[in-house]
Short mmCIF file of C-alpha atoms in Angstrom, two decimals:
data_model
loop_
_atom_site.label_atom_id
_atom_site.label_comp_id
_atom_site.label_asym_id
_atom_site.label_seq_id
_atom_site.Cartn_x
_atom_site.Cartn_y
_atom_site.Cartn_z
CA ASP C 1 -0.91 12.23 -10.53
CA VAL C 2 1.69 12.79 -7.81
CA VAL C 3 4.97 11.21 -8.86
CA MET C 4 7.03 9.72 -6.05
CA THR C 5 10.76 9.45 -6.81
CA GLN C 6 12.94 7.34 -4.54
CA SER C 7 16.71 7.27 -4.31
CA PRO C 8 18.84 5.33 -4.45
CA LEU C 9 17.34 2.44 -6.41
CA SER C 10 19.72 0.03 -4.73
CA LEU C 11 21.48 0.41 -1.39
CA PRO C 12 24.23 -2.00 -0.30
CA VAL C 13 24.71 -1.64 3.44
CA THR C 14 27.03 -2.99 6.11
CA LEU C 15 25.50 -4.65 9.15
CA GLY C 16 25.49 -2.28 12.09
CA GLN C 17 25.94 0.79 9.92
CA PRO C 18 23.33 3.49 9.24
CA ALA C 19 21.31 3.73 6.03
CA SER C 20 19.16 6.41 4.50
CA ILE C 21 16.54 6.42 1.73
CA SER C 22 15.06 9.54 0.16
CA CYS C 23 11.70 10.14 -1.46
CA ARG C 24 10.62 13.22 -3.34
CA SER C 25 7.07 14.04 -4.41
CA SER C 26 6.13 16.09 -7.44
CA GLN C 27 3.64 18.11 -5.37
CA SER C 28 3.35 19.15 -1.75
CA LEU C 29 1.83 16.41 0.38
CA VAL C 30 0.35 18.74 2.96
CA HIS C 31 -3.37 17.99 3.08
CA SER C 32 -6.00 20.68 3.51
CA ASP C 33 -6.59 19.27 7.00
CA GLY C 34 -3.00 20.11 7.92
CA ASN C 35 -1.71 16.53 7.96
CA THR C 36 0.89 15.10 5.61
CA TYR C 37 -0.18 11.63 4.55
CA PHE C 38 3.16 10.11 3.70
CA ASN C 39 4.12 6.53 4.57
CA TRP C 40 7.07 4.15 4.35
CA PHE C 41 6.74 0.40 3.73
CA HIS C 42 9.11 -2.55 3.85
CA GLN C 43 8.62 -5.66 1.75
CA ARG C 44 10.67 -8.78 2.29
CA PRO C 45 10.93 -11.33 -0.55
CA GLY C 46 7.77 -13.38 -0.82
CA GLN C 47 5.90 -11.27 1.72
CA SER C 48 3.33 -8.50 1.64
CA PRO C 49 4.42 -4.93 2.27
CA ARG C 50 4.44 -3.86 5.90
CA ARG C 51 3.94 -0.25 6.90
CA LEU C 52 6.78 1.11 9.03
CA ILE C 53 6.02 4.81 9.22
CA TYR C 54 2.81 6.80 8.78
CA LYS C 55 2.24 10.54 8.52
CA VAL C 56 5.94 11.19 7.91
CA SER C 57 7.40 10.27 11.28
CA ASN C 58 5.09 7.99 13.27
CA ARG C 59 6.31 4.43 13.76
CA ASP C 60 3.75 1.67 13.49
CA SER C 61 3.27 -0.72 16.39
CA GLY C 62 6.11 -3.22 16.66
CA VAL C 63 8.48 -1.30 14.39
CA PRO C 64 11.96 -1.10 15.94
CA ASP C 65 13.08 2.34 17.01
CA ARG C 66 16.11 2.10 14.72
CA PHE C 67 13.70 3.20 11.99
CA SER C 68 12.84 6.88 11.79
CA GLY C 69 11.06 9.06 9.26
CA SER C 70 11.40 12.77 8.65
CA GLY C 71 10.66 15.44 6.09
CA SER C 72 8.02 17.87 4.97
CA GLY C 73 6.34 19.22 1.88
CA THR C 74 7.95 17.31 -0.96
CA GLU C 75 11.13 15.85 0.59
CA PHE C 76 11.14 12.86 2.91
CA THR C 77 13.73 10.52 4.40
CA LEU C 78 13.74 7.10 6.03
CA LYS C 79 16.72 6.37 8.25
CA ILE C 80 17.88 3.11 9.76
CA SER C 81 20.30 3.86 12.60
CA ARG C 82 21.98 0.44 12.57
CA VAL C 83 21.09 -2.02 9.83
CA GLU C 84 20.25 -5.57 10.85
CA ALA C 85 20.03 -8.64 8.61
CA GLU C 86 16.21 -8.65 8.77
CA ASP C 87 16.12 -5.18 7.20
CA VAL C 88 16.91 -6.46 3.71
CA GLY C 89 14.22 -6.14 1.09
CA VAL C 90 12.52 -3.33 -0.79
CA TYR C 91 11.41 -0.09 0.78
CA TYR C 92 8.58 1.94 -0.72
CA CYS C 93 7.32 5.42 -0.03
CA MET C 94 3.67 6.28 -0.58
CA GLN C 95 1.57 9.40 -0.55
CA ALA C 96 -2.05 9.29 0.57
CA THR C 97 -2.76 13.01 0.45
CA LEU C 98 -3.99 13.27 -3.12
CA PHE C 99 -5.93 10.86 -5.32
CA PRO C 100 -4.86 8.65 -6.93
CA LEU C 101 -2.62 7.46 -4.11
CA THR C 102 0.83 6.72 -5.47
CA PHE C 103 3.93 4.74 -4.52
CA GLY C 104 7.59 5.26 -5.19
CA GLY C 105 9.41 2.76 -7.36
CA GLY C 106 11.20 1.14 -4.44
CA THR C 107 14.72 0.98 -2.98
CA ARG C 108 16.33 -2.43 -2.67
CA VAL C 109 18.42 -2.79 0.47
CA GLU C 110 20.97 -5.60 0.55
CA ILE C 111 23.83 -6.51 2.83
CA LYS C 112 27.32 -5.98 1.47
CA GLU W 1 -4.45 -9.91 15.83
CA VAL W 2 -5.55 -8.49 12.51
CA GLN W 3 -6.02 -11.01 9.73
CA VAL W 4 -6.74 -10.10 6.13
CA GLU W 5 -7.37 -12.85 3.61
CA GLU W 6 -8.03 -12.36 -0.10
CA SER W 7 -9.65 -14.96 -2.33
CA GLY W 8 -11.12 -15.34 -5.78
CA GLY W 9 -8.03 -14.97 -7.94
CA GLY W 10 -7.22 -17.21 -10.86
CA LEU W 11 -6.79 -17.44 -14.60
CA VAL W 12 -9.15 -15.41 -16.78
CA GLN W 13 -9.21 -14.69 -20.48
CA PRO W 14 -8.76 -11.17 -21.85
CA GLY W 15 -12.09 -9.36 -21.79
CA GLY W 16 -13.33 -11.51 -18.95
CA SER W 17 -14.42 -10.69 -15.41
CA LEU W 18 -13.42 -11.76 -11.94
CA ARG W 19 -14.53 -10.90 -8.42
CA LEU W 20 -12.08 -10.83 -5.56
CA SER W 21 -13.15 -11.07 -1.94
CA CYS W 22 -11.36 -10.09 1.24
CA ALA W 23 -12.24 -11.25 4.74
CA VAL W 24 -11.01 -9.20 7.70
CA THR W 25 -10.89 -10.22 11.36
CA GLY W 26 -9.39 -8.67 14.49
CA PHE W 27 -9.98 -5.18 13.18
CA PRO W 28 -13.07 -2.91 13.50
CA PHE W 29 -13.75 -3.32 9.79
CA SER W 30 -16.89 -1.21 9.59
CA ALA W 31 -15.17 1.84 11.03
CA TYR W 32 -12.36 2.07 8.54
CA TYR W 33 -11.69 2.85 4.92
CA MET W 34 -10.39 -0.01 2.78
CA ASP W 35 -8.20 -0.03 -0.32
CA TRP W 36 -7.19 -2.41 -3.07
CA VAL W 37 -3.57 -2.37 -4.23
CA ARG W 38 -1.91 -4.57 -6.83
CA GLN W 39 1.66 -5.52 -7.55
CA ALA W 40 2.95 -6.62 -10.91
CA PRO W 41 6.63 -7.44 -11.49
CA VAL W 42 7.15 -4.63 -13.95
CA ARG W 43 4.97 -1.89 -12.48
CA GLY W 44 5.61 -2.22 -8.73
CA LEU W 45 2.87 -1.25 -6.28
CA GLU W 46 -0.23 0.35 -7.75
CA TRP W 47 -3.15 1.70 -5.74
CA LEU W 48 -6.46 0.78 -7.38
CA GLY W 49 -9.17 2.30 -5.27
CA ARG W 50 -10.75 3.03 -1.92
CA ILE W 51 -14.11 2.63 -0.28
CA ARG W 52 -14.92 4.76 2.72
CA ASN W 53 -17.01 3.78 5.71
CA LYS W 54 -20.72 4.15 6.38
CA GLY W 55 -20.14 7.52 8.01
CA GLN W 56 -18.78 8.72 4.68
CA SER W 57 -21.63 7.08 2.75
CA TYR W 58 -19.42 4.29 1.38
CA THR W 59 -18.07 6.67 -1.25
CA THR W 60 -15.35 5.38 -3.56
CA GLU W 61 -12.25 6.60 -5.37
CA TYR W 62 -10.51 4.84 -8.25
CA ALA W 63 -7.23 5.01 -10.08
CA PRO W 64 -7.58 6.21 -13.69
CA SER W 65 -6.27 2.88 -14.97
CA VAL W 66 -9.26 0.97 -13.56
CA LYS W 67 -12.03 3.56 -13.31
CA GLY W 68 -15.10 2.32 -15.16
CA ARG W 69 -13.85 -1.28 -15.19
CA PHE W 70 -13.37 -2.09 -11.50
CA THR W 71 -15.90 -1.65 -8.70
CA ILE W 72 -15.18 -1.78 -4.98
CA SER W 73 -17.89 -2.73 -2.50
CA ARG W 74 -18.09 -3.88 1.10
CA ASP W 75 -20.39 -5.78 3.44
CA ASP W 76 -19.84 -4.58 6.99
CA LEU W 77 -22.04 -7.36 8.41
CA LYS W 78 -19.66 -9.92 6.91
CA ASN W 79 -16.48 -7.88 7.51
CA SER W 80 -15.77 -8.32 3.84
CA LEU W 81 -14.44 -6.24 0.96
CA TYR W 82 -14.93 -6.96 -2.72
CA LEU W 83 -13.34 -6.03 -6.03
CA GLN W 84 -15.37 -6.63 -9.18
CA MET W 85 -13.09 -6.53 -12.20
CA ASN W 86 -14.48 -6.35 -15.73
CA SER W 87 -12.94 -6.02 -19.19
CA LEU W 88 -9.69 -7.52 -17.94
CA ASP W 89 -6.54 -7.13 -19.98
CA THR W 90 -3.14 -8.78 -19.80
CA ASP W 91 -1.84 -5.64 -18.07
CA ASP W 92 -4.15 -6.47 -15.15
CA THR W 93 -2.08 -9.57 -14.34
CA ALA W 94 -0.84 -8.99 -10.80
CA LEU W 95 -1.03 -9.93 -7.14
CA TYR W 96 -4.01 -8.11 -5.65
CA PHE W 97 -3.91 -6.96 -2.04
CA CYS W 98 -6.71 -5.93 0.28
CA VAL W 99 -5.44 -3.15 2.54
CA GLY W 100 -6.96 -1.66 5.68
CA ASP W 101 -6.59 2.00 6.54
CA ARG W 102 -5.86 3.02 10.12
CA ASP W 103 -3.93 6.17 10.86
CA GLY W 104 -3.82 6.64 7.13
CA ALA W 105 -3.42 4.24 4.26
CA GLY W 106 -1.64 0.91 4.24
CA ALA W 107 -2.00 -0.23 7.85
CA PHE W 108 -2.95 -3.88 7.22
CA TRP W 109 -2.27 -6.08 4.19
CA GLY W 110 -3.39 -9.53 3.19
CA GLN W 111 -1.14 -12.05 1.48
CA GLY W 112 -2.66 -11.22 -1.88
CA SER W 113 -4.66 -13.03 -4.52
CA LEU W 114 -3.03 -13.75 -7.87
CA VAL W 115 -4.92 -12.76 -11.00
CA THR W 116 -3.58 -13.93 -14.35
CA VAL W 117 -5.13 -12.61 -17.54
CA SER W 118 -4.15 -14.78 -20.47
CA SER W 119 -5.64 -16.58 -23.43
#
C-alpha cells in the first residue's frame, strides 16, 4: 500500500499569517494516464471531510483562493496564504492513483 | 446542490452483518464512481472500496482489510449506493461515509452512518 506521511502533526498558526502542510508518498503518484491523483481535505470538528484540492493543484468549487496545492511525484504541499479562524481543523492528504486509496494521518491546525 | 445521506448504521454483535445505504441527489449519480470511507478515532480515514459506473461494468475495488467481508453495490435507478458488511469485528466500529467521485476521489461526502460492533 502507498503510505502517506504528513507533517507536521500539529500546526499552531497566527491569524493572518501563512501556513504550510507537507505530504510525502511512499511511491510516485503519477498515474499511467499521466495524471497525479492527489487530493487535500479539510475536516472541521463534528463535520465530514471536505475536499479542497484535487489532482495536486486544482481548487474545488467554493474553496477560497488563499488555499493552494503544489508538488509532484512523491512530495506535495498545501499552503494557506493568510489563515482565517474558519481554517481550524484537521487537514488530510489522499492519494487516488493506486489501490487501495490511502490517506495521510492528518495535520491539526489550531489558532495560537 | 448535492446531497448525500447514509443510513442503516447501528449496534451489531461481533460476527454479525449490517447493510448501509446511501441516497444521492443533485448529482448525476449513474455517471460517477462511488466510494465508501470510514473513520474511527484511532485509525483516521480509511478507504474501503469503490464501485465504478455502468460504462465500466460496475467493477469494484476493495481495501485488503474488508475484501471478502464487505460488498459494494449500486442501484442507478434509485440513485443509491449500498455497503453489505459481514463477519463484523470490533475493529469495524466507525463512522461510515458514502463518497462521490468527480474530478477524482472524494468530491462529495455524506454526514456518515455510525456502526458500532459490540457484544
